[in-house]
Tab-separated table of C-alpha atoms and ligand atoms in Angstrom:
chain	number	residue	atom	x	y	z
A	1	MET	CA	0.000	0.000	0.000
A	2	LEU	CA	1.171	3.510	-0.824
A	3	SER	CA	1.734	6.228	1.743
A	4	ILE	CA	-0.164	9.479	1.312
A	5	ASP	CA	3.030	11.321	0.402
A	6	GLU	CA	3.859	8.765	-2.300
A	7	ALA	CA	0.330	8.977	-3.673
A	8	LEU	CA	0.418	12.787	-3.726
A	9	ALA	CA	3.787	12.725	-5.489
A	10	LYS	CA	2.328	10.424	-8.178
A	11	ILE	CA	-0.691	12.708	-8.634
A	12	ARG	CA	1.533	15.775	-8.927
A	13	ALA	CA	3.816	14.073	-11.437
A	14	ALA	CA	0.884	12.963	-13.595
A	15	ILE	CA	-1.126	16.201	-13.821
A	16	GLN	CA	-0.101	19.241	-15.878
A	17	PRO	CA	-1.548	22.747	-15.508
A	18	LEU	CA	-4.466	23.596	-17.791
A	19	ALA	CA	-4.366	26.292	-20.482
A	20	GLY	CA	-5.287	29.899	-19.716
A	21	GLU	CA	-8.361	31.947	-20.569
A	22	GLU	CA	-8.865	35.722	-20.676
A	23	ILE	CA	-10.745	37.223	-17.770
A	24	PHE	CA	-11.839	40.697	-16.663
A	25	VAL	CA	-10.028	41.849	-13.544
A	26	ALA	CA	-13.213	42.251	-11.486
A	27	ASP	CA	-14.127	38.595	-12.101
A	28	ALA	CA	-10.748	37.132	-11.166
A	29	LEU	CA	-11.051	36.643	-7.401
A	30	GLY	CA	-9.768	33.182	-6.428
A	31	ARG	CA	-8.476	32.442	-9.948
A	32	VAL	CA	-4.857	31.490	-10.697
A	33	LEU	CA	-2.712	33.667	-12.966
A	34	ALA	CA	-1.472	31.995	-16.149
A	35	ASP	CA	0.952	34.858	-16.950
A	36	ASP	CA	2.862	37.460	-14.960
A	37	ILE	CA	1.119	40.786	-14.450
A	38	ILE	CA	3.427	43.628	-15.422
A	39	ALA	CA	2.563	47.215	-14.541
A	40	ASP	CA	1.310	49.218	-17.527
A	41	VAL	CA	1.486	52.450	-15.568
A	42	SER	CA	3.453	53.814	-12.636
A	43	HIS	CA	1.650	54.306	-9.347
A	44	PRO	CA	1.225	57.117	-8.644
A	45	PRO	CA	1.455	58.161	-12.312
A	46	GLN	CA	3.003	61.510	-11.305
A	47	ALA	CA	4.190	63.151	-8.079
A	48	VAL	CA	1.210	63.866	-5.806
A	49	SER	CA	0.565	65.311	-2.382
A	50	ALA	CA	0.069	62.966	0.576
A	51	MET	CA	-1.720	65.675	2.618
A	52	ASP	CA	-3.988	68.701	2.403
A	53	GLY	CA	-1.879	71.881	2.524
A	54	TYR	CA	0.241	74.058	0.243
A	55	ALA	CA	2.657	73.116	-2.547
A	56	VAL	CA	5.819	75.189	-2.052
A	57	ARG	CA	9.466	75.545	-3.053
A	58	ALA	CA	11.405	74.475	0.050
A	59	ALA	CA	14.184	76.953	-0.796
A	60	ASP	CA	11.704	79.819	-0.287
A	61	ILE	CA	11.343	78.912	3.391
A	62	PRO	CA	14.832	78.633	4.879
A	63	ALA	CA	13.284	79.483	8.263
A	64	ALA	CA	9.764	79.906	9.621
A	65	PRO	CA	7.703	81.970	9.612
A	66	ALA	CA	7.769	82.921	5.929
A	67	GLN	CA	5.188	84.492	3.641
A	68	LEU	CA	4.132	83.121	0.247
A	69	THR	CA	1.527	84.184	-2.271
A	70	GLN	CA	-1.080	81.616	-3.277
A	71	ILE	CA	-1.463	81.577	-7.069
A	72	GLY	CA	-3.889	78.710	-7.555
A	73	GLU	CA	-5.175	75.316	-6.453
A	74	ALA	CA	-4.306	71.667	-7.202
A	75	ALA	CA	-7.190	69.442	-6.151
A	76	ALA	CA	-7.093	65.685	-6.805
A	77	GLY	CA	-7.919	65.117	-10.461
A	78	HIS	CA	-7.384	68.806	-11.325
A	79	VAL	CA	-3.828	69.637	-12.355
A	80	PHE	CA	-2.668	73.219	-11.711
A	81	ALA	CA	-1.719	74.451	-15.170
A	82	GLY	CA	0.814	77.126	-14.141
A	83	THR	CA	4.254	77.079	-12.545
A	84	VAL	CA	5.029	77.930	-8.930
A	85	GLY	CA	7.688	80.640	-8.988
A	86	GLN	CA	9.846	82.158	-6.275
A	87	GLY	CA	7.766	83.306	-3.287
A	88	GLU	CA	4.662	81.522	-4.574
A	89	CYS	CA	2.608	78.474	-3.587
A	90	THR	CA	-0.641	76.735	-4.477
A	91	ARG	CA	-3.335	75.218	-2.355
A	92	ILE	CA	-3.109	71.417	-2.711
A	93	PHE	CA	-5.196	68.492	-1.531
A	94	THR	CA	-4.398	64.813	-0.940
A	95	GLY	CA	-3.895	63.094	-4.294
A	96	GLY	CA	-3.471	66.409	-6.141
A	97	ALA	CA	-0.599	66.499	-8.664
A	98	LEU	CA	2.429	68.461	-7.470
A	99	PRO	CA	2.487	71.653	-9.603
A	100	GLN	CA	5.466	72.540	-11.811
A	101	GLY	CA	8.080	74.394	-9.812
A	102	ALA	CA	6.912	73.132	-6.375
A	103	ASP	CA	8.947	70.474	-4.579
A	104	SER	CA	7.463	70.124	-1.098
A	105	ILE	CA	4.163	70.244	0.794
A	106	VAL	CA	3.453	72.241	3.948
A	107	ILE	CA	0.480	70.714	5.763
A	108	GLN	CA	-2.356	73.137	6.364
A	109	GLU	CA	-2.061	72.763	10.159
A	110	ASP	CA	1.339	74.525	9.869
A	111	THR	CA	-0.044	77.585	8.089
A	112	THR	CA	-2.185	80.658	8.656
A	113	THR	CA	-3.854	82.542	5.834
A	114	ASP	CA	-4.647	86.161	5.132
A	115	GLY	CA	-6.393	86.308	1.761
A	116	ASP	CA	-3.863	85.130	-0.830
A	117	THR	CA	-1.029	85.529	1.648
A	118	ILE	CA	-0.042	82.237	3.248
A	119	ILE	CA	2.102	82.340	6.389
A	120	ILE	CA	4.202	79.209	6.727
A	121	ASN	CA	4.826	78.506	10.411
A	122	GLU	CA	7.006	75.404	9.976
A	123	ALA	CA	9.853	75.153	7.433
A	124	PRO	CA	9.418	71.966	5.330
A	125	GLU	CA	12.132	69.513	4.474
A	126	LEU	CA	12.750	69.233	0.735
A	127	GLY	CA	10.206	66.731	-0.624
A	128	ALA	CA	8.041	66.742	2.521
A	129	TRP	CA	4.662	64.965	2.039
A	130	VAL	CA	5.319	64.421	-1.663
A	131	ARG	CA	4.647	60.945	-3.055
A	132	PRO	CA	7.054	60.748	-5.981
A	133	LYS	CA	5.952	59.223	-9.300
A	134	GLY	CA	6.193	55.419	-9.049
A	135	LEU	CA	6.524	55.389	-5.239
A	136	ASP	CA	4.327	52.284	-5.133
A	137	PHE	CA	5.562	50.716	-8.386
A	138	ALA	CA	7.001	51.821	-11.708
A	139	ALA	CA	5.653	50.909	-15.165
A	140	GLY	CA	7.315	47.712	-16.397
A	141	LYS	CA	7.650	46.118	-12.970
A	142	THR	CA	6.427	42.507	-12.532
A	143	LEU	CA	3.835	42.812	-9.795
A	144	LEU	CA	2.221	39.364	-9.668
A	145	ALA	CA	3.836	36.164	-10.920
A	146	ALA	CA	2.166	33.389	-12.915
A	147	ASP	CA	0.704	30.653	-10.645
A	148	THR	CA	-0.449	33.217	-8.062
A	149	LEU	CA	-3.870	32.543	-6.520
A	150	LEU	CA	-5.493	35.969	-6.772
A	151	THR	CA	-6.620	37.526	-3.518
A	152	ALA	CA	-8.865	40.546	-3.124
A	153	ARG	CA	-5.716	42.628	-2.498
A	154	ASP	CA	-4.131	41.307	-5.684
A	155	LEU	CA	-7.164	42.446	-7.692
A	156	GLY	CA	-6.745	45.945	-6.271
A	157	LEU	CA	-3.076	45.887	-7.237
A	158	ALA	CA	-3.703	44.508	-10.738
A	159	SER	CA	-6.331	47.110	-11.528
A	160	ALA	CA	-4.116	49.957	-10.203
A	161	ALA	CA	-1.402	48.647	-12.528
A	162	GLY	CA	-3.690	48.967	-15.549
A	163	ALA	CA	-4.313	45.219	-15.971
A	164	THR	CA	-7.916	45.076	-17.201
A	165	TRP	CA	-8.009	41.734	-19.011
A	166	PHE	CA	-5.433	39.023	-18.396
A	167	ARG	CA	-5.059	35.249	-18.538
A	168	VAL	CA	-5.931	32.915	-15.676
A	169	ARG	CA	-5.970	29.122	-15.690
A	170	ARG	CA	-9.164	27.636	-16.988
A	171	LYS	CA	-11.209	26.045	-14.204
A	172	PRO	CA	-10.787	22.260	-14.166
A	173	ARG	CA	-13.926	20.529	-15.502
A	174	ILE	CA	-14.831	17.630	-13.280
A	175	ALA	CA	-17.436	14.948	-13.829
A	176	VAL	CA	-18.766	13.335	-10.656
A	177	LEU	CA	-20.134	9.807	-10.928
A	178	SER	CA	-21.654	7.885	-8.053
A	179	THR	CA	-22.029	4.132	-8.219
A	180	GLY	CA	-24.208	1.601	-6.452
A	181	ASP	CA	-27.619	-0.021	-6.814
A	182	GLU	CA	-28.506	1.252	-3.344
A	183	VAL	CA	-27.957	4.970	-4.079
A	184	VAL	CA	-30.394	7.255	-5.878
A	185	MET	CA	-30.119	10.914	-6.790
A	186	PRO	CA	-31.622	13.490	-4.401
A	187	GLY	CA	-35.306	13.988	-5.143
A	188	ALA	CA	-35.676	10.729	-7.084
A	189	PRO	CA	-38.071	8.013	-5.819
A	190	ARG	CA	-36.366	5.443	-3.622
A	191	ARG	CA	-37.155	2.107	-2.042
A	192	PRO	CA	-36.694	1.460	1.681
A	193	ASP	CA	-33.420	-0.353	0.934
A	194	GLN	CA	-31.959	2.643	-0.883
A	195	ILE	CA	-30.206	5.807	0.308
A	196	VAL	CA	-29.712	9.266	-1.154
A	197	SER	CA	-26.535	9.712	-3.152
A	198	SER	CA	-25.153	12.363	-0.854
A	199	ASN	CA	-21.754	11.995	-2.507
A	200	SER	CA	-23.181	13.236	-5.822
A	201	VAL	CA	-24.011	16.537	-4.202
A	202	ALA	CA	-21.072	16.807	-1.812
A	203	LEU	CA	-18.388	15.973	-4.399
A	204	VAL	CA	-19.632	18.637	-6.803
A	205	ALA	CA	-19.544	21.124	-3.933
A	206	TYR	CA	-16.071	20.000	-2.742
A	207	ALA	CA	-14.778	20.495	-6.294
A	208	GLN	CA	-16.280	23.978	-6.466
A	209	VAL	CA	-14.739	24.967	-3.134
A	210	LEU	CA	-11.369	23.846	-4.481
A	211	GLY	CA	-11.685	26.044	-7.584
A	212	ALA	CA	-13.122	23.650	-10.191
A	213	GLU	CA	-16.319	23.444	-12.219
A	214	ALA	CA	-18.136	20.189	-11.547
A	215	VAL	CA	-21.157	18.363	-12.913
A	216	SER	CA	-22.867	15.284	-11.548
A	217	LEU	CA	-23.428	12.494	-14.057
A	218	GLY	CA	-25.844	10.791	-11.676
A	219	VAL	CA	-25.539	7.202	-10.496
A	220	ALA	CA	-24.172	4.156	-12.323
A	221	GLU	CA	-25.756	0.856	-11.366
A	222	ASP	CA	-23.513	-2.009	-10.286
A	223	ARG	CA	-23.560	-3.450	-13.802
A	224	PRO	CA	-20.703	-3.152	-16.289
A	225	GLU	CA	-22.953	-1.789	-19.078
A	226	SER	CA	-24.240	0.986	-16.822
A	227	LEU	CA	-20.709	2.006	-15.864
A	228	ARG	CA	-19.523	1.915	-19.475
A	229	ALA	CA	-22.430	4.140	-20.559
A	230	LYS	CA	-21.578	6.688	-17.846
A	231	LEU	CA	-17.944	6.638	-18.909
A	232	LYS	CA	-19.073	7.758	-22.371
A	233	ASP	CA	-20.995	10.649	-20.763
A	234	ALA	CA	-17.777	11.790	-19.106
A	235	ALA	CA	-15.921	12.275	-22.401
A	236	GLY	CA	-14.316	15.693	-22.646
A	237	PHE	CA	-13.986	16.419	-18.935
A	238	ASP	CA	-10.544	17.002	-17.406
A	239	MET	CA	-11.140	14.533	-14.594
A	240	LEU	CA	-13.698	11.887	-13.698
A	241	VAL	CA	-14.253	11.453	-9.972
A	242	THR	CA	-16.195	8.368	-8.967
A	243	SER	CA	-17.532	7.353	-5.582
A	244	GLY	CA	-18.022	3.760	-4.503
A	245	GLY	CA	-17.161	0.501	-6.180
A	246	ALA	CA	-13.470	1.062	-5.583
A	247	SER	CA	-12.702	-1.990	-3.411
A	248	VAL	CA	-12.501	-5.557	-4.599
A	249	GLY	CA	-15.964	-6.812	-3.558
A	250	ASP	CA	-18.092	-8.699	-6.116
A	251	HIS	CA	-20.010	-5.517	-6.892
A	252	ASP	CA	-17.016	-3.172	-6.970
A	253	LEU	CA	-16.606	-2.664	-10.661
A	254	ILE	CA	-14.574	0.476	-11.242
A	255	GLN	CA	-11.210	-1.201	-11.702
A	256	SER	CA	-12.398	-4.221	-13.666
A	257	VAL	CA	-14.772	-2.370	-16.002
A	258	PHE	CA	-12.555	0.667	-16.550
A	259	GLY	CA	-9.599	-1.716	-16.947
A	260	GLY	CA	-11.361	-3.121	-19.996
A	261	GLU	CA	-11.887	0.437	-21.312
A	262	GLY	CA	-8.204	1.334	-21.382
A	263	LEU	CA	-7.610	2.511	-17.802
A	264	ASP	CA	-3.960	3.363	-17.255
A	265	LEU	CA	-3.751	2.682	-13.515
A	266	GLY	CA	-1.466	5.005	-11.538
A	267	PHE	CA	-2.081	3.515	-8.122
A	268	TYR	CA	-4.666	1.725	-6.027
A	269	LYS	CA	-4.986	1.565	-2.216
A	270	ILE	CA	-3.557	3.966	0.327
A	271	ALA	CA	-2.475	3.126	3.850
A	272	MET	CA	-5.016	5.429	5.462
A	273	ARG	CA	-8.257	5.334	7.404
A	274	PRO	CA	-10.805	6.269	6.257
A	275	GLY	CA	-10.193	5.813	2.547
A	276	LYS	CA	-8.070	2.749	1.869
A	277	PRO	CA	-9.497	1.854	-1.560
A	278	LEU	CA	-8.530	4.753	-3.809
A	279	ILE	CA	-7.905	4.609	-7.533
A	280	PHE	CA	-5.874	7.092	-9.540
A	281	GLY	CA	-5.148	6.816	-13.228
A	282	ASN	CA	-5.979	8.024	-16.691
A	283	ILE	CA	-8.776	6.910	-18.968
A	284	GLY	CA	-9.731	8.264	-22.378
A	285	GLY	CA	-7.492	11.317	-21.937
A	286	MET	CA	-9.080	12.153	-18.557
A	287	HIS	CA	-7.638	11.844	-15.118
A	288	LEU	CA	-9.550	9.342	-13.010
A	289	LEU	CA	-9.921	9.577	-9.253
A	290	GLY	CA	-11.892	6.672	-7.831
A	291	LEU	CA	-12.943	7.395	-4.261
A	292	PRO	CA	-14.432	4.983	-1.730
A	293	GLY	CA	-18.206	5.201	-1.288
A	294	ASN	CA	-18.562	5.851	2.411
A	295	PRO	CA	-19.403	9.546	2.576
A	296	VAL	CA	-16.719	10.436	5.122
A	297	SER	CA	-14.080	8.426	3.244
A	298	THR	CA	-15.153	10.253	0.093
A	299	GLY	CA	-14.864	13.615	1.839
A	300	VAL	CA	-11.502	12.929	3.473
A	301	CYS	CA	-10.032	11.616	0.212
A	302	ALA	CA	-11.435	14.608	-1.658
A	303	ALA	CA	-9.860	16.955	0.902
A	304	ILE	CA	-6.461	15.364	0.302
A	305	PHE	CA	-6.325	13.871	-3.215
A	306	MET	CA	-8.968	15.726	-5.217
A	307	ARG	CA	-7.559	18.929	-3.751
A	308	ALA	CA	-4.043	18.005	-4.926
A	309	ALA	CA	-5.323	17.070	-8.385
A	310	ILE	CA	-7.240	20.329	-8.770
A	311	GLU	CA	-4.284	22.366	-7.483
A	312	CYS	CA	-2.070	20.720	-10.110
A	313	MET	CA	-4.555	21.482	-12.897
A	314	LEU	CA	-4.634	25.085	-11.703
A	315	GLY	CA	-0.834	25.213	-11.633
A	316	LEU	CA	-0.743	26.031	-7.921
A	317	PRO	CA	2.475	25.144	-6.092
A	318	ALA	CA	2.129	22.351	-3.508
A	319	LYS	CA	1.294	23.685	-0.042
A	320	PRO	CA	1.906	21.868	3.241
A	321	LEU	CA	-0.983	19.518	3.924
A	322	TYR	CA	-0.906	19.880	7.689
A	323	GLN	CA	-1.079	22.565	10.345
A	324	ALA	CA	-0.305	22.214	14.050
A	325	ALA	CA	-2.790	22.000	16.926
A	326	ARG	CA	-2.852	20.759	20.499
A	327	LEU	CA	-4.682	17.568	21.270
A	328	GLY	CA	-7.812	18.098	23.361
A	329	CYS	CA	-7.808	14.651	25.036
A	330	ASP	CA	-5.674	11.524	25.558
A	331	LEU	CA	-5.627	8.975	22.724
A	332	GLY	CA	-4.607	5.321	22.544
A	333	PRO	CA	-2.032	3.946	20.091
A	334	ASN	CA	-2.726	3.976	16.341
A	335	GLY	CA	-2.667	0.929	14.037
A	336	LYS	CA	-1.165	0.155	10.638
A	337	ARG	CA	-2.856	2.906	8.637
A	338	LEU	CA	-2.584	6.677	8.824
A	339	ASP	CA	-5.698	7.724	10.712
A	340	PHE	CA	-7.734	10.883	10.120
A	341	MET	CA	-10.001	11.644	13.062
A	342	ARG	CA	-12.877	14.097	12.722
A	343	ALA	CA	-12.426	16.796	15.366
A	344	LYS	CA	-13.621	20.141	16.711
A	345	LEU	CA	-11.159	23.010	16.764
A	346	THR	CA	-11.094	25.586	19.565
A	347	PRO	CA	-9.087	28.681	18.583
A	348	SER	CA	-6.736	30.450	20.993
A	349	ASP	CA	-5.324	33.986	20.893
A	350	THR	CA	-1.985	32.975	22.346
A	351	ASP	CA	-1.418	29.305	21.606
A	352	LEU	CA	-2.118	26.747	18.911
A	353	PRO	CA	-5.798	25.854	18.535
A	354	THR	CA	-7.008	22.757	20.385
A	355	ALA	CA	-8.314	19.822	18.338
A	356	THR	CA	-10.685	17.457	20.130
A	357	PRO	CA	-11.769	14.316	18.260
A	358	PHE	CA	-15.333	13.012	18.330
A	359	ASP	CA	-15.847	9.805	20.328
A	360	ARG	CA	-17.204	7.853	17.350
A	361	GLN	CA	-15.245	7.859	14.108
A	362	ASP	CA	-17.299	5.651	11.778
A	363	SER	CA	-16.728	6.594	8.117
A	364	SER	CA	-20.453	6.565	7.357
A	365	MET	CA	-21.230	9.325	9.879
A	366	LEU	CA	-22.040	12.427	7.843
A	367	ALA	CA	-23.418	14.438	10.773
A	368	ALA	CA	-20.099	14.330	12.641
A	369	PHE	CA	-18.201	15.091	9.432
A	370	ALA	CA	-20.338	18.169	8.786
A	371	ASP	CA	-19.824	19.237	12.413
A	372	ALA	CA	-16.035	18.761	12.280
A	373	ASP	CA	-13.604	21.667	11.808
A	374	CYS	CA	-10.546	19.575	11.048
A	375	LEU	CA	-9.047	16.109	10.699
A	376	ILE	CA	-6.434	15.040	13.241
A	377	MET	CA	-3.746	12.960	11.545
A	378	ARG	CA	-2.243	10.055	13.474
A	379	GLU	CA	0.912	8.443	12.119
A	380	ILE	CA	1.103	4.731	11.346
A	381	GLY	CA	2.061	2.875	14.533
A	382	ALA	CA	1.941	6.018	16.719
A	383	GLY	CA	2.049	5.335	20.461
A	384	PRO	CA	-0.483	6.741	22.948
A	385	ALA	CA	-0.872	10.539	22.836
A	386	ARG	CA	-1.574	12.901	25.735
A	387	GLN	CA	-3.873	15.879	25.996
A	388	GLY	CA	-1.829	18.988	25.081
A	389	ASP	CA	0.531	17.147	22.698
A	390	VAL	CA	1.139	18.949	19.420
A	391	VAL	CA	-0.574	17.061	16.581
A	392	LYS	CA	-0.928	17.553	12.832
A	393	ILE	CA	-4.331	18.574	11.521
A	394	ILE	CA	-5.940	19.253	8.155
A	395	PRO	CA	-8.341	22.169	8.628
A	396	LEU	CA	-11.551	21.707	6.651
A	397	GLY	CA	-12.248	25.403	6.205
A	398	PHE	CA	-10.236	25.823	3.039
A	399	SER	CA	-11.520	28.016	0.298
A	400	SER	CA	-9.818	29.587	-2.642
A	401	LEU	CA	-11.180	33.005	-1.718
A	402	GLN	CA	-8.802	35.131	0.324
A	403	PHE	CA	-8.794	38.711	1.498
B	501	AMP	P1	-18.796	1.062	-1.767
B	501	AMP	O1	-17.475	1.761	-1.742
B	501	AMP	O2	-19.456	1.092	-3.117
B	501	AMP	O3	-18.675	-0.347	-1.218
B	501	AMP	O4	-19.738	1.841	-0.774
B	501	AMP	C1	-19.396	1.909	0.586
B	501	AMP	C2	-20.524	2.511	1.368
B	501	AMP	O5	-20.749	3.831	0.917
B	501	AMP	C3	-21.858	1.798	1.220
B	501	AMP	O6	-22.470	1.735	2.491
B	501	AMP	C4	-22.628	2.690	0.303
B	501	AMP	O7	-24.000	2.580	0.525
B	501	AMP	C5	-22.119	4.039	0.607
B	501	AMP	N1	-22.205	4.866	-0.581
B	501	AMP	C6	-21.740	4.530	-1.810
B	501	AMP	N2	-21.991	5.513	-2.703
B	501	AMP	C7	-22.623	6.481	-2.034
B	501	AMP	C8	-23.147	7.758	-2.417
B	501	AMP	N3	-23.070	8.184	-3.662
B	501	AMP	N4	-23.741	8.523	-1.458
B	501	AMP	C9	-23.813	8.072	-0.201
B	501	AMP	N5	-23.331	6.895	0.221
B	501	AMP	C10	-22.756	6.086	-0.673
B	502	MG	MG1	-21.000	0.195	-4.029
């Protein structure tokens, strides 16, 4: 059986970033840049005032007080057309362009006025309160590199730099296929021995949270013909994600049926709990991720492996899987598989958050999974752990949207 790290390395080696598409800057939150963004303009585009006050020539005020004559005004967005000569100044406001001839700003608190006569009570340093052209960035500078996940702040920066349309990675297109004679789509009639295909809904949503576009293809029955027909429906997607039928029971058909349809198997089976039966490969030019059917196994595997696959398609660099937390209770030794325990997370202002696992950890228990904030990871063969020990967790609150 593969370790998680080995499986992730195989996924990353097998998946290339998708092509780019043009997007308008205001629509690009959470998208991944396909190209660098280079400033078209300098910011600010010319020298401007950082304060409300008077634009002066510092040499005119070797000592305070000094008297100057106001010859005009430079409000933001309204350039003063003239030139400030010796003994002269203009009124200026924050963001106003520094007039020709002026080199410094005296803030209005340091002045008194008498008609057009301005008394400067504090001698300015040369360049005081002036934001020179390009203080923030100069035209031609690379501001955001390809493969950057765009935050709200990045969008502000890109638009200030004059980037209106630019290329981001196309969203991965994912087909979600559930399998099993006992599962039926939400809203469809069902017999007492059937359950709702919660995975059909959850997997589409997991994929969306991770930055992909996803469509449910419904449910394949546990018959080879049904599975083959659904495989045809998936043609053209970037990745097919299946749930159920991944083990080697009599009714677990993914490997055998897809094997006959040209599946190039990357790996099968991971030493983890929940989620041991996991299939990764390529079929018909699509990536295939075959997840176990138990809803919590599906969710945990999606949080680790579907996330990695989508990140690769988006061209995102690999991020650490785990964060640190303190254990909220004592735990016994772990067995032969990496264990992911559903847990509540209590934040702290001054210390790591505390992760407290639920008492029952059955992989069919959707209510506890929905209530969980994180997964506590326990290493293969780990000894007993004590309350307060530092443990590795996978937080479940990930989203591509960032401030
Ligand atoms: P399987 O991996 O096909 O053996 O399924 C394992 C367990 O997951 C069974 O109890 C199934 O009923 C359940 N299961 C399989 N597919 C789904 C699904 N789409 N939604 C909810 N539960 C499922
Ligand atoms: Mg099944």
